[in-house]
Coordinates of C-alpha atoms and ligand atoms in Angstrom, one line a residue:
M294 CA 17.0 11.0 -3.4
I295 CA 14.8 12.4 -0.6
C296 CA 15.3 15.9 -1.8
E297 CA 13.4 15.1 -5.0
Q298 CA 10.3 14.5 -2.8
A299 CA 7.6 17.1 -2.3
P300 CA 7.4 18.1 1.4
L301 CA 5.7 15.4 3.5
T302 CA 2.6 16.5 5.4
G303 CA 1.0 15.0 8.5
A304 CA -1.3 13.0 6.2
G305 CA 1.6 11.5 4.4
K306 CA 2.3 7.8 4.4
V307 CA 5.5 6.1 5.3
Y308 CA 7.0 3.2 3.4
G309 CA 10.4 1.6 3.7
I310 CA 12.7 -1.3 3.4
I311 CA 13.8 -3.6 6.2
G312 CA 16.9 -5.7 6.1
W313 CA 20.4 -5.9 7.5
P314 CA 22.3 -4.0 6.2
V315 CA 20.1 -1.7 4.1
R316 CA 22.6 1.0 3.5
H317 CA 23.3 0.0 -0.1
S318 CA 19.6 -0.6 -1.1
L319 CA 18.6 1.2 -4.2
S320 CA 14.8 0.8 -3.4
P321 CA 14.6 4.3 -1.8
V322 CA 15.9 5.9 -5.0
M323 CA 13.3 4.1 -7.1
Q324 CA 10.3 4.3 -4.8
N325 CA 10.7 8.0 -3.9
A326 CA 11.0 8.9 -7.5
A327 CA 7.8 7.1 -8.3
F328 CA 5.9 8.6 -5.3
S329 CA 7.1 12.0 -6.4
A330 CA 6.1 11.5 -10.0
A331 CA 2.7 10.3 -9.0
G332 CA 2.1 13.2 -6.6
I333 CA 1.5 10.8 -3.8
D334 CA 2.1 12.2 -0.3
A335 CA 4.5 9.5 0.9
I336 CA 8.1 8.8 1.7
Y337 CA 10.2 5.7 1.5
V338 CA 13.0 5.2 4.0
P339 CA 15.6 2.5 4.9
F340 CA 14.9 0.7 8.2
P341 CA 18.0 -1.2 9.3
V342 CA 16.8 -3.9 11.7
L343 CA 19.3 -6.0 13.7
P344 CA 18.8 -9.8 13.3
E345 CA 17.9 -10.3 17.0
Q346 CA 15.3 -7.5 16.7
L347 CA 13.2 -8.6 13.7
P348 CA 10.1 -9.3 15.8
Q349 CA 10.3 -5.9 17.4
G350 CA 10.9 -4.3 14.0
V351 CA 7.8 -5.9 12.6
Q352 CA 5.8 -4.9 15.7
G353 CA 7.1 -1.4 15.2
L354 CA 5.7 -1.3 11.6
R355 CA 2.2 -2.0 13.2
A356 CA 2.7 0.5 16.0
L357 CA 3.9 3.3 13.7
Q358 CA 1.3 2.5 11.0
V359 CA 4.0 2.1 8.4
A360 CA 1.9 1.6 5.2
G361 CA 4.2 -0.9 3.6
V362 CA 7.8 -2.2 3.3
N363 CA 10.1 -4.1 1.1
V364 CA 12.0 -6.9 2.8
T365 CA 15.5 -7.8 1.9
I366 CA 18.4 -10.0 2.9
P367 CA 18.4 -11.7 5.4
Y368 CA 14.7 -11.5 6.3
K369 CA 12.7 -12.7 3.3
T370 CA 12.0 -16.0 4.9
A371 CA 12.4 -15.1 8.6
I372 CA 9.7 -12.5 8.4
M373 CA 7.0 -14.9 7.2
P374 CA 5.8 -16.3 10.6
L375 CA 5.6 -12.7 12.0
L376 CA 3.0 -11.6 9.4
D377 CA -0.8 -11.9 9.6
E378 CA -1.3 -13.3 6.1
I379 CA 0.9 -14.6 3.2
D380 CA -0.2 -14.4 -0.4
S381 CA 0.0 -17.7 -2.4
N382 CA 2.9 -16.7 -4.6
A383 CA 5.0 -15.8 -1.6
R384 CA 4.1 -19.0 0.1
A385 CA 5.1 -21.0 -3.0
A386 CA 8.4 -19.1 -3.1
G387 CA 9.0 -19.5 0.6
A388 CA 10.0 -15.8 0.7
V389 CA 8.3 -12.4 1.2
N390 CA 9.8 -9.2 -0.3
V391 CA 6.8 -6.9 0.0
V392 CA 4.5 -6.3 3.0
V393 CA 1.3 -4.3 2.7
N394 CA -0.3 -2.9 5.9
R395 CA -4.0 -3.5 5.3
N396 CA -5.7 -1.7 8.2
G397 CA -3.3 -3.1 10.7
R398 CA -3.0 -6.5 9.1
L399 CA 0.4 -7.2 7.6
V400 CA 0.1 -9.1 4.4
G401 CA 3.3 -10.6 2.7
Y402 CA 3.8 -10.9 -1.0
N403 CA 6.6 -11.9 -3.4
T404 CA 7.2 -9.7 -6.5
D405 CA 10.8 -10.9 -7.1
G406 CA 9.7 -13.9 -9.2
D407 CA 7.2 -12.0 -11.4
G408 CA 9.8 -9.2 -11.7
L409 CA 12.2 -11.7 -13.1
I410 CA 9.6 -12.9 -15.7
I411 CA 8.8 -9.3 -16.7
S412 CA 12.5 -8.6 -17.2
L413 CA 13.2 -11.8 -19.1
K414 CA 10.5 -10.8 -21.6
K415 CA 11.3 -7.1 -21.7
D416 CA 15.1 -7.1 -21.6
L417 CA 16.0 -10.4 -23.2
G418 CA 12.9 -10.9 -25.4
F419 CA 12.6 -14.4 -23.8
N420 CA 9.2 -16.0 -23.2
P421 CA 9.8 -18.8 -20.6
E422 CA 6.7 -20.8 -21.6
G423 CA 7.8 -24.3 -22.8
S424 CA 11.5 -23.4 -22.4
R425 CA 14.5 -25.3 -20.9
V426 CA 16.2 -23.4 -18.2
V427 CA 19.3 -23.8 -16.0
L428 CA 19.0 -22.0 -12.7
V429 CA 22.2 -21.5 -10.7
G430 CA 21.5 -21.1 -7.0
A431 CA 19.1 -22.5 -4.4
G432 CA 18.6 -19.5 -2.0
G433 CA 15.7 -17.1 -1.6
A434 CA 16.1 -15.5 -5.1
A435 CA 16.3 -18.9 -6.7
R436 CA 13.2 -20.1 -5.0
G437 CA 11.3 -17.0 -6.1
A438 CA 12.6 -17.5 -9.6
L439 CA 11.7 -21.2 -9.7
A440 CA 8.1 -20.5 -8.5
A441 CA 7.6 -17.9 -11.2
L442 CA 9.2 -20.0 -13.9
C443 CA 6.9 -22.9 -13.0
R444 CA 3.9 -20.6 -13.0
A445 CA 5.0 -19.3 -16.4
G446 CA 4.9 -22.9 -17.8
V447 CA 8.6 -23.7 -18.4
A448 CA 9.3 -27.2 -19.8
S449 CA 12.2 -27.9 -17.5
V450 CA 14.5 -26.4 -14.9
A451 CA 17.9 -27.9 -14.0
V452 CA 19.3 -26.5 -10.8
L453 CA 23.0 -26.1 -10.2
N454 CA 24.1 -25.1 -6.7
R455 CA 27.2 -25.3 -4.6
T456 CA 25.3 -27.2 -2.0
A457 CA 23.5 -29.9 -3.9
S458 CA 21.4 -30.9 -1.0
A459 CA 19.8 -27.4 -0.9
A460 CA 19.0 -27.7 -4.6
R461 CA 17.5 -31.2 -4.1
E462 CA 15.3 -29.9 -1.2
M463 CA 14.1 -27.0 -3.2
I464 CA 13.1 -29.0 -6.3
A465 CA 11.4 -31.7 -4.2
R466 CA 8.9 -29.1 -2.9
F467 CA 8.2 -27.6 -6.3
Q468 CA 7.9 -31.0 -8.0
R469 CA 4.9 -31.8 -5.9
D470 CA 3.1 -28.6 -7.0
Y471 CA 4.3 -28.6 -10.6
P472 CA 4.4 -32.3 -11.7
L473 CA 4.4 -31.3 -15.4
V474 CA 7.7 -29.4 -15.1
A475 CA 10.8 -31.5 -15.4
L476 CA 12.9 -30.5 -12.4
S477 CA 16.4 -31.8 -11.8
V478 CA 19.7 -31.1 -10.0
I479 CA 22.8 -31.0 -12.1
D480 CA 26.5 -30.9 -11.5
Q481 CA 28.6 -28.9 -14.0
H482 CA 31.4 -31.4 -13.9
T483 CA 29.3 -34.4 -14.9
T484 CA 26.6 -33.0 -17.1
A485 CA 27.3 -33.7 -20.8
A486 CA 27.9 -31.0 -23.4
E487 CA 24.9 -32.3 -25.3
F488 CA 22.7 -31.3 -22.3
W489 CA 24.0 -27.8 -22.3
S490 CA 23.5 -27.4 -26.0
R491 CA 19.7 -27.9 -25.5
Q492 CA 19.3 -25.3 -22.8
E493 CA 17.7 -22.0 -23.8
L494 CA 18.4 -19.8 -20.7
V495 CA 20.9 -19.8 -17.9
I496 CA 20.0 -17.7 -14.8
N497 CA 22.5 -16.8 -12.1
A498 CA 20.5 -16.5 -8.8
T499 CA 23.6 -16.6 -6.6
S500 CA 25.6 -13.7 -5.2
L501 CA 28.6 -14.7 -7.3
G502 CA 29.7 -11.8 -9.5
M503 CA 29.0 -9.0 -7.0
H504 CA 32.7 -8.9 -6.3
G505 CA 34.1 -10.1 -9.6
E506 CA 33.7 -13.8 -8.8
Q507 CA 33.4 -16.3 -11.7
I508 CA 30.9 -19.1 -11.6
S509 CA 33.4 -21.9 -11.8
G510 CA 32.9 -24.7 -14.4
L511 CA 29.8 -23.2 -16.1
P512 CA 30.3 -24.5 -19.7
L513 CA 29.0 -21.5 -21.6
A514 CA 30.8 -22.5 -24.7
S515 CA 28.6 -25.6 -24.9
L516 CA 25.4 -23.6 -25.0
S517 CA 23.6 -23.1 -28.3
P518 CA 24.4 -19.7 -30.0
V519 CA 20.7 -18.6 -29.4
A520 CA 20.8 -19.4 -25.7
R521 CA 20.5 -16.4 -23.4
V522 CA 22.0 -15.6 -20.0
Y523 CA 20.4 -13.6 -17.2
D524 CA 22.4 -12.5 -14.2
M525 CA 20.3 -11.4 -11.2
V526 CA 23.3 -9.4 -10.0
Y527 CA 23.1 -5.8 -11.3
A528 CA 26.0 -4.1 -9.5
P529 CA 28.5 -4.2 -11.2
P530 CA 26.4 -3.9 -14.4
V531 CA 28.8 -6.3 -16.2
T532 CA 29.7 -9.4 -14.1
P533 CA 32.3 -11.9 -15.2
L534 CA 29.4 -14.2 -16.3
L535 CA 27.9 -11.5 -18.5
S536 CA 31.2 -10.6 -20.1
A537 CA 32.0 -14.3 -20.7
A538 CA 28.6 -14.9 -22.3
R539 CA 28.8 -11.8 -24.5
A540 CA 32.3 -12.7 -25.6
L541 CA 30.8 -15.9 -27.0
G542 CA 28.1 -13.8 -28.8
L543 CA 25.3 -14.8 -26.4
Q544 CA 22.6 -12.4 -25.5
A545 CA 23.0 -11.6 -21.8
E546 CA 21.4 -9.1 -19.4
N547 CA 22.0 -8.1 -15.8
G548 CA 19.3 -8.0 -13.0
L549 CA 18.5 -4.3 -13.2
G550 CA 15.3 -4.9 -15.0
M551 CA 14.2 -7.4 -12.4
L552 CA 15.0 -4.9 -9.6
V553 CA 12.9 -2.3 -11.4
A554 CA 10.0 -4.7 -12.1
Q555 CA 9.8 -6.0 -8.6
G556 CA 9.7 -2.4 -7.3
E557 CA 7.0 -1.5 -9.8
L558 CA 4.9 -4.4 -8.7
A559 CA 5.4 -3.5 -5.0
F560 CA 4.4 0.1 -5.8
A561 CA 1.2 -1.1 -7.4
L562 CA 0.4 -3.4 -4.4
W563 CA 0.7 -0.4 -2.1
N564 CA -1.1 2.2 -4.2
G565 CA -3.5 0.3 -6.4
I566 CA -1.9 1.9 -9.4
P567 CA 1.3 1.3 -11.3
P568 CA 4.1 3.9 -11.3
A569 CA 4.6 6.1 -14.3
E570 CA 6.4 4.1 -17.0
N571 CA 10.3 4.2 -16.7
V572 CA 10.3 6.5 -13.7
M573 CA 11.9 3.9 -11.5
R574 CA 14.4 2.7 -14.1
D575 CA 15.4 6.3 -15.0
A576 CA 15.9 7.2 -11.4
L577 CA 18.0 4.2 -10.8
V578 CA 20.2 4.7 -13.9
R579 CA 20.7 8.4 -13.0
H580 CA 21.7 7.3 -9.5
L581 CA 24.1 4.5 -10.7
D582 CA 25.7 6.9 -13.2
R583 CA 26.4 9.3 -10.4
T584 CA 28.0 6.7 -8.1
Ligands
NDP73 P1 20.8 -16.3 -0.5 O1 21.8 -16.0 0.5 O2 19.5 -16.7 -0.1 O3 21.4 -17.4 -1.5 C1 22.7 -17.3 -2.0 C2 22.9 -18.4 -3.1 O4 24.2 -18.1 -3.6 C3 22.9 -19.8 -2.7 O5 22.5 -20.6 -3.7 C4 24.4 -20.1 -2.4 O6 24.8 -21.4 -2.5 C5 25.1 -19.3 -3.5 N1 26.4 -18.9 -3.1 C6 26.8 -17.9 -2.2 N2 28.1 -17.8 -2.2 C7 28.6 -18.7 -3.0 C8 29.9 -19.1 -3.4 N3 31.0 -18.5 -2.9 N4 30.1 -20.1 -4.3 C9 29.0 -20.7 -4.9 N5 27.7 -20.4 -4.5 C10 27.5 -19.4 -3.6 O7 20.7 -14.9 -1.4 P2 19.5 -14.5 -2.4 O8 19.0 -15.8 -3.0 O9 18.5 -13.7 -1.7 O10 20.3 -13.6 -3.5 C11 21.1 -14.1 -4.5 C12 21.5 -13.0 -5.4 O11 20.4 -12.6 -6.2 C13 22.1 -11.8 -4.8 O12 23.2 -11.4 -5.6 C14 21.0 -10.8 -4.8 O13 21.5 -9.5 -4.9 C15 20.4 -11.2 -6.2 N6 19.0 -10.7 -6.2 C16 18.7 -9.8 -7.2 C17 17.4 -9.3 -7.3 C18 17.1 -8.4 -8.4 O14 16.0 -7.7 -8.3 N7 17.9 -8.2 -9.4 C19 16.3 -9.7 -6.4 C20 16.8 -10.7 -5.4 C21 18.0 -11.1 -5.3 P3 24.7 -22.4 -1.2 O15 23.3 -23.0 -1.1 O16 25.7 -23.4 -1.5 O17 25.1 -21.6 0.0

């Protein structure tokens, strides 16, 4: 909350998040807690930007010398041509979730993918290197995840998406850059139980679960008992996917750790130092407990 913040002086820096809508974003809670804990004279505010005003919004960041922003739905891809430079990971993911204002030049980064890998290791004890993964979804979050999984050296990723053509398009691009990773598009109705029994991790990168939706036809019972399930959705904290996986005895985690890790990486890009350990997670958990 802003009231946790030390008073901002004229020398203070302004950071924020742009998206539409941004009312429900939890990034201000995490980032302001981290600025405050680090004693940095800065504030982080939500910037709702109407879809038809994205170019003006980005121009406004330059004019007002905003030091950096997070980018959320629906602008992670749309903002790319409006920036001065795109980091290679963001280019690979086709999405930007962090912008750093470097002396007037706006540079785009993607910390979602690396945030996922950090959370998989920390929260699920899962090292993606050499592993077989099913990725549900082919939107911005899935692209960031696929880029990071490929960088982390997975053996294979099978993509399951409502719109199969979007999944095919996504993997075609990545297959060129990562010829050693076996990428495929699957359909839950035709894929054999034997295939599922060999998968080590299932990741939900769709918005299904935010409002109690099931991911239809996902044969969790065919997974090996040591397979793990990761749901990028973090509100509600227990989605239907997570409760179904846990009911089968599978280790399953929500996306809170990814949200925290991408925010910690963004903070480090802006400030050159990481935030104090757990300050963002604790602020978030306190906030979610109150709401
Ligand atoms: P996009 O809008 O880019 O993609 C949405 C994806 O969900 C697509 O694959 C889409 O399939 C699928 N989808 C949407 N509705 C349905 C439906 N009714 N049935 C089946 N599939 C559906 O969103 P993002 O990729 O940016 O975000 C996806 C999720 O990831 C969100 O819940 C978001 O909150 C979460 N996320 C979490 C983060 C974290 O830090 N924990 C970070 C980033 C995202 P189709 O192609 O067929 O439309």
